[in-house]
mmCIF file of N, CA and C in Angstrom:
data_model
loop_
_atom_site.group_PDB
_atom_site.id
_atom_site.type_symbol
_atom_site.label_atom_id
_atom_site.label_comp_id
_atom_site.label_asym_id
_atom_site.label_seq_id
_atom_site.Cartn_x
_atom_site.Cartn_y
_atom_site.Cartn_z
ATOM 1 N N MET A 1 94.228 94.660 103.982
ATOM 2 C CA MET A 1 93.401 95.260 102.967
ATOM 3 C C MET A 1 91.947 95.033 103.363
ATOM 4 N N LYS A 2 91.190 96.087 103.464
ATOM 5 C CA LYS A 2 89.774 95.984 103.808
ATOM 6 C C LYS A 2 89.008 95.270 102.694
ATOM 7 N N LEU A 3 87.988 94.536 103.099
ATOM 8 C CA LEU A 3 87.181 93.831 102.110
ATOM 9 C C LEU A 3 86.545 94.813 101.125
ATOM 10 N N LEU A 4 86.240 96.009 101.573
ATOM 11 C CA LEU A 4 85.675 97.032 100.698
ATOM 12 C C LEU A 4 86.617 97.326 99.530
ATOM 13 N N THR A 5 87.916 97.257 99.760
ATOM 14 C CA THR A 5 88.902 97.537 98.718
ATOM 15 C C THR A 5 88.779 96.565 97.550
ATOM 16 N N THR A 6 88.343 95.344 97.817
ATOM 17 C CA THR A 6 88.211 94.360 96.737
ATOM 18 C C THR A 6 87.230 94.824 95.671
ATOM 19 N N ASN A 7 86.356 95.761 96.033
ATOM 20 C CA ASN A 7 85.355 96.250 95.097
ATOM 21 C C ASN A 7 85.918 97.279 94.124
ATOM 22 N N PHE A 8 87.176 97.646 94.323
ATOM 23 C CA PHE A 8 87.779 98.664 93.472
ATOM 24 C C PHE A 8 89.023 98.165 92.733
ATOM 25 N N LEU A 9 89.395 96.900 92.937
ATOM 26 C CA LEU A 9 90.598 96.356 92.306
ATOM 27 C C LEU A 9 90.241 95.513 91.094
ATOM 28 N N LYS A 10 91.016 95.706 90.040
ATOM 29 C CA LYS A 10 90.882 94.863 88.859
ATOM 30 C C LYS A 10 92.289 94.509 88.393
ATOM 31 N N CYS A 11 92.379 93.577 87.490
ATOM 32 C CA CYS A 11 93.670 93.132 86.986
ATOM 33 C C CYS A 11 94.369 94.280 86.241
ATOM 34 N N SER A 12 95.671 94.403 86.498
ATOM 35 C CA SER A 12 96.461 95.476 85.878
ATOM 36 C C SER A 12 97.118 95.072 84.568
ATOM 37 N N VAL A 13 97.006 93.809 84.187
ATOM 38 C CA VAL A 13 97.613 93.351 82.943
ATOM 39 C C VAL A 13 96.901 94.059 81.790
ATOM 40 N N GLN A 14 97.689 94.668 80.904
ATOM 41 C CA GLN A 14 97.132 95.489 79.837
ATOM 42 C C GLN A 14 96.149 94.726 78.950
ATOM 43 N N SER A 15 96.436 93.468 78.670
ATOM 44 C CA SER A 15 95.546 92.703 77.793
ATOM 45 C C SER A 15 94.190 92.412 78.454
ATOM 46 N N CYS A 16 94.092 92.588 79.751
ATOM 47 C CA CYS A 16 92.826 92.337 80.458
ATOM 48 C C CYS A 16 91.882 93.539 80.428
ATOM 49 N N ASP A 17 92.369 94.686 79.962
ATOM 50 C CA ASP A 17 91.530 95.883 79.923
ATOM 51 C C ASP A 17 90.300 95.714 79.037
ATOM 52 N N THR A 18 90.383 94.852 78.059
ATOM 53 C CA THR A 18 89.256 94.671 77.143
ATOM 54 C C THR A 18 88.311 93.563 77.595
ATOM 55 N N SER A 19 88.613 92.928 78.713
ATOM 56 C CA SER A 19 87.802 91.809 79.199
ATOM 57 C C SER A 19 86.944 92.216 80.384
ATOM 58 N N ASN A 20 85.784 91.623 80.498
ATOM 59 C CA ASN A 20 84.942 91.826 81.674
ATOM 60 C C ASN A 20 85.312 90.876 82.807
ATOM 61 N N ASP A 21 86.220 89.934 82.530
ATOM 62 C CA ASP A 21 86.620 88.960 83.541
ATOM 63 C C ASP A 21 87.784 89.453 84.405
ATOM 64 N N ASN A 22 88.191 90.704 84.244
ATOM 65 C CA ASN A 22 89.281 91.230 85.068
ATOM 66 C C ASN A 22 88.775 91.809 86.391
ATOM 67 N N PHE A 23 87.468 91.796 86.602
ATOM 68 C CA PHE A 23 86.842 92.282 87.836
ATOM 69 C C PHE A 23 85.594 91.469 88.109
ATOM 70 N N PRO A 24 85.360 91.079 89.352
ATOM 71 C CA PRO A 24 86.282 91.172 90.484
ATOM 72 C C PRO A 24 87.356 90.104 90.374
ATOM 73 N N LEU A 25 88.454 90.352 91.075
ATOM 74 C CA LEU A 25 89.491 89.340 91.157
ATOM 75 C C LEU A 25 88.964 88.175 91.976
ATOM 76 N N SER A 26 89.530 87.013 91.762
ATOM 77 C CA SER A 26 89.136 85.813 92.501
ATOM 78 C C SER A 26 90.009 85.709 93.750
ATOM 79 N N TYR A 27 89.403 85.387 94.885
ATOM 80 C CA TYR A 27 90.135 85.342 96.153
ATOM 81 C C TYR A 27 90.227 83.921 96.669
ATOM 82 N N SER A 28 91.378 83.593 97.202
ATOM 83 C CA SER A 28 91.645 82.261 97.716
ATOM 84 C C SER A 28 90.849 82.011 99.001
ATOM 85 N N ALA A 29 90.209 80.852 99.074
ATOM 86 C CA ALA A 29 89.446 80.487 100.275
ATOM 87 C C ALA A 29 90.363 80.297 101.480
ATOM 88 N N GLN A 30 91.652 80.103 101.248
ATOM 89 C CA GLN A 30 92.608 79.930 102.336
ATOM 90 C C GLN A 30 93.144 81.263 102.847
ATOM 91 N N SER A 31 92.574 82.362 102.423
ATOM 92 C CA SER A 31 93.022 83.682 102.869
ATOM 93 C C SER A 31 92.825 83.821 104.379
ATOM 94 N N THR A 32 93.713 84.573 104.996
ATOM 95 C CA THR A 32 93.616 84.860 106.420
ATOM 96 C C THR A 32 92.866 86.169 106.593
ATOM 97 N N LEU A 33 91.787 86.122 107.349
ATOM 98 C CA LEU A 33 90.972 87.303 107.611
ATOM 99 C C LEU A 33 91.117 87.710 109.067
ATOM 100 N N ALA A 34 90.979 88.997 109.326
ATOM 101 C CA ALA A 34 90.983 89.512 110.693
ATOM 102 C C ALA A 34 89.883 90.555 110.802
ATOM 103 N N ARG A 35 89.433 90.784 112.021
ATOM 104 C CA ARG A 35 88.387 91.777 112.243
ATOM 105 C C ARG A 35 88.933 92.877 113.141
ATOM 106 N N ASP A 36 88.830 94.113 112.670
ATOM 107 C CA ASP A 36 89.306 95.277 113.411
ATOM 108 C C ASP A 36 88.106 95.974 114.040
ATOM 109 N N GLU A 37 87.858 95.677 115.307
ATOM 110 C CA GLU A 37 86.682 96.221 115.988
ATOM 111 C C GLU A 37 86.882 97.648 116.478
ATOM 112 N N SER A 38 88.064 98.215 116.259
ATOM 113 C CA SER A 38 88.315 99.585 116.697
ATOM 114 C C SER A 38 87.676 100.621 115.761
ATOM 115 N N ILE A 39 87.260 100.183 114.585
ATOM 116 C CA ILE A 39 86.633 101.101 113.621
ATOM 117 C C ILE A 39 85.163 101.259 113.990
ATOM 118 N N GLU A 40 84.787 102.484 114.288
ATOM 119 C CA GLU A 40 83.424 102.762 114.745
ATOM 120 C C GLU A 40 82.420 102.724 113.594
ATOM 121 N N PHE A 41 81.215 102.294 113.923
ATOM 122 C CA PHE A 41 80.112 102.222 112.973
ATOM 123 C C PHE A 41 79.724 103.634 112.544
ATOM 124 N N ASN A 42 79.598 103.846 111.232
ATOM 125 C CA ASN A 42 79.206 105.135 110.676
ATOM 126 C C ASN A 42 78.143 104.868 109.613
ATOM 127 N N ALA A 43 76.888 104.971 110.007
ATOM 128 C CA ALA A 43 75.777 104.652 109.114
ATOM 129 C C ALA A 43 75.738 105.563 107.888
ATOM 130 N N ALA A 44 76.050 106.846 108.064
ATOM 131 C CA ALA A 44 76.018 107.781 106.933
ATOM 132 C C ALA A 44 77.049 107.383 105.874
ATOM 133 N N PHE A 45 78.238 106.976 106.303
ATOM 134 C CA PHE A 45 79.271 106.517 105.369
ATOM 135 C C PHE A 45 78.781 105.293 104.601
ATOM 136 N N LEU A 46 78.198 104.339 105.305
ATOM 137 C CA LEU A 46 77.732 103.110 104.662
ATOM 138 C C LEU A 46 76.602 103.379 103.670
ATOM 139 N N LEU A 47 75.727 104.308 104.003
ATOM 140 C CA LEU A 47 74.655 104.660 103.065
ATOM 141 C C LEU A 47 75.241 105.192 101.756
ATOM 142 N N LYS A 48 76.265 106.026 101.857
ATOM 143 C CA LYS A 48 76.879 106.590 100.653
ATOM 144 C C LYS A 48 77.665 105.536 99.885
ATOM 145 N N ILE A 49 78.379 104.694 100.601
ATOM 146 C CA ILE A 49 79.221 103.685 99.960
ATOM 147 C C ILE A 49 78.356 102.603 99.305
ATOM 148 N N LEU A 50 77.222 102.265 99.901
ATOM 149 C CA LEU A 50 76.357 101.211 99.379
ATOM 150 C C LEU A 50 75.881 101.524 97.963
ATOM 151 N N ASP A 51 75.668 102.802 97.680
ATOM 152 C CA ASP A 51 75.249 103.204 96.332
ATOM 153 C C ASP A 51 76.353 103.000 95.305
ATOM 154 N N ARG A 52 77.598 103.009 95.767
ATOM 155 C CA ARG A 52 78.741 102.979 94.851
ATOM 156 C C ARG A 52 79.359 101.594 94.654
ATOM 157 N N VAL A 53 79.035 100.643 95.508
ATOM 158 C CA VAL A 53 79.662 99.329 95.379
ATOM 159 C C VAL A 53 78.978 98.505 94.288
ATOM 160 N N ASP A 54 79.758 97.654 93.692
ATOM 161 C CA ASP A 54 79.241 96.705 92.716
ATOM 162 C C ASP A 54 78.765 95.500 93.523
ATOM 163 N N TRP A 55 77.463 95.412 93.773
ATOM 164 C CA TRP A 55 76.917 94.404 94.678
ATOM 165 C C TRP A 55 77.220 92.970 94.250
ATOM 166 N N PRO A 56 77.049 92.621 92.967
ATOM 167 C CA PRO A 56 77.396 91.246 92.575
ATOM 168 C C PRO A 56 78.858 90.906 92.877
ATOM 169 N N ALA A 57 79.751 91.885 92.762
ATOM 170 C CA ALA A 57 81.168 91.643 93.088
ATOM 171 C C ALA A 57 81.340 91.418 94.590
ATOM 172 N N VAL A 58 80.631 92.177 95.410
ATOM 173 C CA VAL A 58 80.695 91.986 96.870
ATOM 174 C C VAL A 58 80.228 90.581 97.230
ATOM 175 N N VAL A 59 79.122 90.163 96.643
ATOM 176 C CA VAL A 59 78.573 88.828 96.922
ATOM 177 C C VAL A 59 79.553 87.738 96.486
ATOM 178 N N THR A 60 80.151 87.913 95.313
ATOM 179 C CA THR A 60 81.104 86.926 94.796
ATOM 180 C C THR A 60 82.322 86.805 95.698
ATOM 181 N N VAL A 61 82.933 87.931 96.037
ATOM 182 C CA VAL A 61 84.144 87.915 96.867
ATOM 183 C C VAL A 61 83.835 87.383 98.263
ATOM 184 N N ALA A 62 82.743 87.842 98.860
ATOM 185 C CA ALA A 62 82.380 87.363 100.197
ATOM 186 C C ALA A 62 82.165 85.848 100.175
ATOM 187 N N GLY A 63 81.517 85.339 99.130
ATOM 188 C CA GLY A 63 81.301 83.900 99.005
ATOM 189 C C GLY A 63 82.604 83.136 98.893
ATOM 190 N N GLU A 64 83.551 83.659 98.124
ATOM 191 C CA GLU A 64 84.853 83.004 97.983
ATOM 192 C C GLU A 64 85.611 82.971 99.300
ATOM 193 N N LEU A 65 85.350 83.957 100.150
ATOM 194 C CA LEU A 65 86.034 84.026 101.440
ATOM 195 C C LEU A 65 85.236 83.369 102.564
ATOM 196 N N GLY A 66 84.132 82.707 102.212
ATOM 197 C CA GLY A 66 83.393 81.917 103.191
ATOM 198 C C GLY A 66 82.122 82.526 103.740
ATOM 199 N N ASN A 67 81.700 83.686 103.252
ATOM 200 C CA ASN A 67 80.468 84.315 103.724
ATOM 201 C C ASN A 67 79.416 84.193 102.628
ATOM 202 N N SER A 68 78.532 83.224 102.782
ATOM 203 C CA SER A 68 77.501 83.008 101.760
ATOM 204 C C SER A 68 76.140 83.544 102.187
ATOM 205 N N GLY A 69 76.108 84.385 103.215
ATOM 206 C CA GLY A 69 74.843 84.866 103.754
ATOM 207 C C GLY A 69 74.314 86.154 103.159
ATOM 208 N N LEU A 70 74.982 86.696 102.163
ATOM 209 C CA LEU A 70 74.514 87.957 101.580
ATOM 210 C C LEU A 70 73.392 87.707 100.576
ATOM 211 N N PRO A 71 72.425 88.628 100.522
ATOM 212 C CA PRO A 71 71.365 88.484 99.521
ATOM 213 C C PRO A 71 71.930 88.696 98.117
ATOM 214 N N ALA A 72 71.338 88.048 97.137
ATOM 215 C CA ALA A 72 71.819 88.139 95.757
ATOM 216 C C ALA A 72 71.619 89.538 95.168
ATOM 217 N N THR A 73 70.599 90.242 95.635
ATOM 218 C CA THR A 73 70.345 91.594 95.141
ATOM 219 C C THR A 73 70.721 92.614 96.203
ATOM 220 N N LYS A 74 71.154 93.773 95.735
ATOM 221 C CA LYS A 74 71.582 94.839 96.643
ATOM 222 C C LYS A 74 70.399 95.285 97.503
ATOM 223 N N PRO A 75 70.603 95.402 98.824
ATOM 224 C CA PRO A 75 69.517 95.874 99.694
ATOM 225 C C PRO A 75 69.109 97.303 99.321
ATOM 226 N N VAL A 76 67.826 97.550 99.350
ATOM 227 C CA VAL A 76 67.305 98.888 99.082
ATOM 228 C C VAL A 76 66.822 99.453 100.407
ATOM 229 N N LEU A 77 67.412 100.570 100.805
ATOM 230 C CA LEU A 77 67.034 101.190 102.069
ATOM 231 C C LEU A 77 65.998 102.273 101.800
ATOM 232 N N SER A 78 65.080 102.420 102.735
ATOM 233 C CA SER A 78 63.941 103.304 102.519
ATOM 234 C C SER A 78 64.314 104.777 102.482
ATOM 235 N N SER A 79 65.437 105.132 103.098
ATOM 236 C CA SER A 79 65.781 106.540 103.180
ATOM 237 C C SER A 79 67.285 106.733 103.113
ATOM 238 N N GLY A 80 67.688 107.859 102.571
ATOM 239 C CA GLY A 80 69.094 108.228 102.564
ATOM 240 C C GLY A 80 69.489 108.971 103.823
ATOM 241 N N ASP A 81 68.520 109.161 104.708
ATOM 242 C CA ASP A 81 68.751 109.879 105.961
ATOM 243 C C ASP A 81 68.842 108.855 107.098
ATOM 244 N N VAL A 82 69.951 108.876 107.824
ATOM 245 C CA VAL A 82 70.178 107.911 108.903
ATOM 246 C C VAL A 82 69.080 107.982 109.959
ATOM 247 N N ALA A 83 68.599 109.183 110.275
ATOM 248 C CA ALA A 83 67.580 109.350 111.304
ATOM 249 C C ALA A 83 66.257 108.688 110.921
ATOM 250 N N GLN A 84 66.024 108.469 109.642
ATOM 251 C CA GLN A 84 64.765 107.903 109.163
ATOM 252 C C GLN A 84 64.798 106.380 109.022
ATOM 253 N N LEU A 85 65.972 105.762 109.245
ATOM 254 C CA LEU A 85 66.109 104.319 109.049
ATOM 255 C C LEU A 85 65.451 103.537 110.186
ATOM 256 N N GLY A 86 64.882 102.400 109.839
ATOM 257 C CA GLY A 86 64.286 101.516 110.833
ATOM 258 C C GLY A 86 65.344 100.629 111.475
ATOM 259 N N ASP A 87 64.940 99.879 112.497
ATOM 260 C CA ASP A 87 65.871 99.008 113.214
ATOM 261 C C ASP A 87 66.453 97.923 112.314
ATOM 262 N N ASP A 88 65.624 97.337 111.450
ATOM 263 C CA ASP A 88 66.115 96.289 110.541
ATOM 264 C C ASP A 88 67.155 96.844 109.566
ATOM 265 N N GLU A 89 66.906 98.060 109.090
ATOM 266 C CA GLU A 89 67.849 98.675 108.151
ATOM 267 C C GLU A 89 69.167 99.017 108.843
ATOM 268 N N LEU A 90 69.105 99.500 110.073
ATOM 269 C CA LEU A 90 70.332 99.787 110.831
ATOM 270 C C LEU A 90 71.094 98.496 111.126
ATOM 271 N N ALA A 91 70.375 97.425 111.422
ATOM 272 C CA ALA A 91 71.030 96.139 111.671
ATOM 273 C C ALA A 91 71.750 95.662 110.404
ATOM 274 N N LEU A 92 71.119 95.844 109.251
ATOM 275 C CA LEU A 92 71.746 95.487 107.981
ATOM 276 C C LEU A 92 73.013 96.317 107.758
ATOM 277 N N LEU A 93 72.939 97.614 108.029
ATOM 278 C CA LEU A 93 74.119 98.471 107.872
ATOM 279 C C LEU A 93 75.237 98.063 108.829
ATOM 280 N N ARG A 94 74.884 97.653 110.034
ATOM 281 C CA ARG A 94 75.908 97.184 110.987
ATOM 282 C C ARG A 94 76.587 95.913 110.462
ATOM 283 N N ASP A 95 75.807 95.019 109.898
ATOM 284 C CA ASP A 95 76.384 93.794 109.325
ATOM 285 C C ASP A 95 77.309 94.130 108.152
ATOM 286 N N LEU A 96 76.890 95.058 107.313
ATOM 287 C CA LEU A 96 77.731 95.475 106.192
ATOM 288 C C LEU A 96 78.990 96.183 106.683
ATOM 289 N N HIS A 97 78.862 96.922 107.773
ATOM 290 C CA HIS A 97 80.039 97.576 108.374
ATOM 291 C C HIS A 97 81.072 96.530 108.786
ATOM 292 N N VAL A 98 80.612 95.481 109.445
ATOM 293 C CA VAL A 98 81.531 94.418 109.859
ATOM 294 C C VAL A 98 82.181 93.785 108.640
ATOM 295 N N LEU A 99 81.392 93.484 107.636
ATOM 296 C CA LEU A 99 81.906 92.813 106.441
ATOM 297 C C LEU A 99 82.842 93.705 105.629
ATOM 298 N N LEU A 100 82.403 94.897 105.292
ATOM 299 C CA LEU A 100 83.146 95.738 104.359
ATOM 300 C C LEU A 100 84.248 96.573 104.990
ATOM 301 N N VAL A 101 84.038 97.017 106.224
ATOM 302 C CA VAL A 101 84.974 97.959 106.834
ATOM 303 C C VAL A 101 85.854 97.316 107.903
ATOM 304 N N GLN A 102 85.280 96.449 108.726
ATOM 305 C CA GLN A 102 86.063 95.851 109.804
ATOM 306 C C GLN A 102 86.831 94.601 109.384
ATOM 307 N N THR A 103 86.393 93.943 108.319
ATOM 308 C CA THR A 103 87.069 92.720 107.873
ATOM 309 C C THR A 103 88.275 93.078 107.017
ATOM 310 N N THR A 104 89.425 92.511 107.396
ATOM 311 C CA THR A 104 90.682 92.768 106.703
ATOM 312 C C THR A 104 91.248 91.467 106.159
ATOM 313 N N LEU A 105 91.679 91.493 104.911
ATOM 314 C CA LEU A 105 92.424 90.376 104.328
ATOM 315 C C LEU A 105 93.882 90.572 104.727
ATOM 316 N N VAL A 106 94.388 89.692 105.573
ATOM 317 C CA VAL A 106 95.747 89.835 106.081
ATOM 318 C C VAL A 106 96.744 89.131 105.169
ATOM 319 N N GLU A 107 96.447 87.895 104.791
ATOM 320 C CA GLU A 107 97.306 87.103 103.909
ATOM 321 C C GLU A 107 96.413 86.397 102.901
ATOM 322 N N GLY A 108 96.907 86.242 101.685
ATOM 323 C CA GLY A 108 96.131 85.504 100.699
ATOM 324 C C GLY A 108 96.567 85.810 99.283
ATOM 325 N N GLU A 109 95.715 85.402 98.367
ATOM 326 C CA GLU A 109 95.983 85.591 96.944
ATOM 327 C C GLU A 109 94.741 86.109 96.239
ATOM 328 N N MET A 110 94.986 86.959 95.251
ATOM 329 C CA MET A 110 93.942 87.419 94.346
ATOM 330 C C MET A 110 94.365 86.967 92.960
ATOM 331 N N LYS A 111 93.435 86.462 92.181
ATOM 332 C CA LYS A 111 93.775 85.955 90.852
ATOM 333 C C LYS A 111 92.806 86.536 89.833
ATOM 334 N N CYS A 112 93.362 86.928 88.693
ATOM 335 C CA CYS A 112 92.550 87.451 87.601
ATOM 336 C C CYS A 112 91.774 86.298 86.972
ATOM 337 N N ARG A 113 90.491 86.490 86.768
ATOM 338 C CA ARG A 113 89.654 85.466 86.143
ATOM 339 C C ARG A 113 89.911 85.378 84.632
ATOM 340 N N ASN A 114 90.539 86.404 84.075
ATOM 341 C CA ASN A 114 90.805 86.420 82.641
ATOM 342 C C ASN A 114 92.160 85.796 82.298
ATOM 343 N N CYS A 115 93.241 86.340 82.860
ATOM 344 C CA CYS A 115 94.581 85.884 82.477
ATOM 345 C C CYS A 115 95.215 84.933 83.494
ATOM 346 N N GLY A 116 94.630 84.853 84.692
ATOM 347 C CA GLY A 116 95.151 83.945 85.704
ATOM 348 C C GLY A 116 96.310 84.482 86.520
ATOM 349 N N HIS A 117 96.712 85.749 86.284
ATOM 350 C CA HIS A 117 97.821 86.316 87.063
ATOM 351 C C HIS A 117 97.430 86.379 88.543
ATOM 352 N N THR A 118 98.372 86.011 89.409
ATOM 353 C CA THR A 118 98.135 86.002 90.847
ATOM 354 C C THR A 118 98.799 87.204 91.499
ATOM 355 N N TYR A 119 98.024 87.900 92.317
ATOM 356 C CA TYR A 119 98.520 89.005 93.136
ATOM 357 C C TYR A 119 98.489 88.511 94.589
ATOM 358 N N TYR A 120 99.580 88.733 95.309
ATOM 359 C CA TYR A 120 99.670 88.233 96.681
ATOM 360 C C TYR A 120 99.365 89.350 97.676
ATOM 361 N N ILE A 121 98.772 88.959 98.796
ATOM 362 C CA ILE A 121 98.488 89.879 99.888
ATOM 363 C C ILE A 121 99.333 89.416 101.079
ATOM 364 N N LYS A 122 100.168 90.293 101.595
ATOM 365 C CA LYS A 122 100.994 89.978 102.759
ATOM 366 C C LYS A 122 100.886 91.128 103.748
ATOM 367 N N ASN A 123 100.665 90.801 104.997
ATOM 368 C CA ASN A 123 100.529 91.811 106.055
ATOM 369 C C ASN A 123 99.458 92.849 105.716
ATOM 370 N N GLY A 124 98.412 92.411 105.023
ATOM 371 C CA GLY A 124 97.295 93.286 104.691
ATOM 372 C C GLY A 124 97.536 94.197 103.502
ATOM 373 N N ILE A 125 98.665 94.015 102.814
ATOM 374 C CA ILE A 125 99.009 94.887 101.692
ATOM 375 C C ILE A 125 99.050 94.066 100.403
ATOM 376 N N PRO A 126 98.210 94.415 99.430
ATOM 377 C CA PRO A 126 98.247 93.689 98.155
ATOM 378 C C PRO A 126 99.421 94.171 97.302
ATOM 379 N N ASN A 127 100.132 93.242 96.697
ATOM 380 C CA ASN A 127 101.220 93.581 95.774
ATOM 381 C C ASN A 127 100.628 93.607 94.376
ATOM 382 N N LEU A 128 100.394 94.802 93.868
ATOM 383 C CA LEU A 128 99.776 94.968 92.561
ATOM 384 C C LEU A 128 100.781 95.258 91.459
ATOM 385 N N LEU A 129 102.085 95.171 91.795
ATOM 386 C CA LEU A 129 103.116 95.384 90.781
ATOM 387 C C LEU A 129 103.162 94.179 89.850
ATOM 388 N N LEU A 130 103.333 94.453 88.580
ATOM 389 C CA LEU A 130 103.400 93.403 87.582
ATOM 390 C C LEU A 130 104.854 93.114 87.228
ATOM 391 N N PRO A 131 105.167 91.844 86.920
ATOM 392 C CA PRO A 131 106.506 91.554 86.399
ATOM 393 C C PRO A 131 106.658 92.234 85.032
ATOM 394 N N PRO A 132 107.889 92.527 84.610
ATOM 395 C CA PRO A 132 108.101 93.271 83.362
ATOM 396 C C PRO A 132 107.440 92.645 82.128
ATOM 397 N N HIS A 133 107.345 91.337 82.044
ATOM 398 C CA HIS A 133 106.772 90.718 80.846
ATOM 399 C C HIS A 133 105.247 90.894 80.759
ATOM 400 N N LEU A 134 104.600 91.339 81.844
ATOM 401 C CA LEU A 134 103.157 91.559 81.821
ATOM 402 C C LEU A 134 102.775 93.050 81.818
ATOM 403 N N ALA A 135 103.732 93.901 82.105
ATOM 404 C CA ALA A 135 103.443 95.339 82.229
ATOM 405 C C ALA A 135 103.133 95.996 80.901
#
């Protein structure tokens, strides 16, 4: 599961729909991460995705997985046009590419901050099915 996917997952337990603590899920520090370097850098994709991500959630999840180097506030890029970006901005996008697109959660656990339900990740696939008593 790509780290970017963590920005779109919330707890599926029905009683958590009314809580703000169902997103982002909490990730185990013992999670196994892998880096897929075969995915090519695409600055235009990252520019579009950066506008849509919940930055505080990215910072929280990355910190739980051992990356505490992200700025607390979402980076503001000077232009929406890749050709107009400076070297520092392109370097930032490359770093975000590695973090969000190339980093994969291979094994681990995700836990709801509201109800405590644990979702397991095996072979890069999160099991989001709920047991019958929680559905």
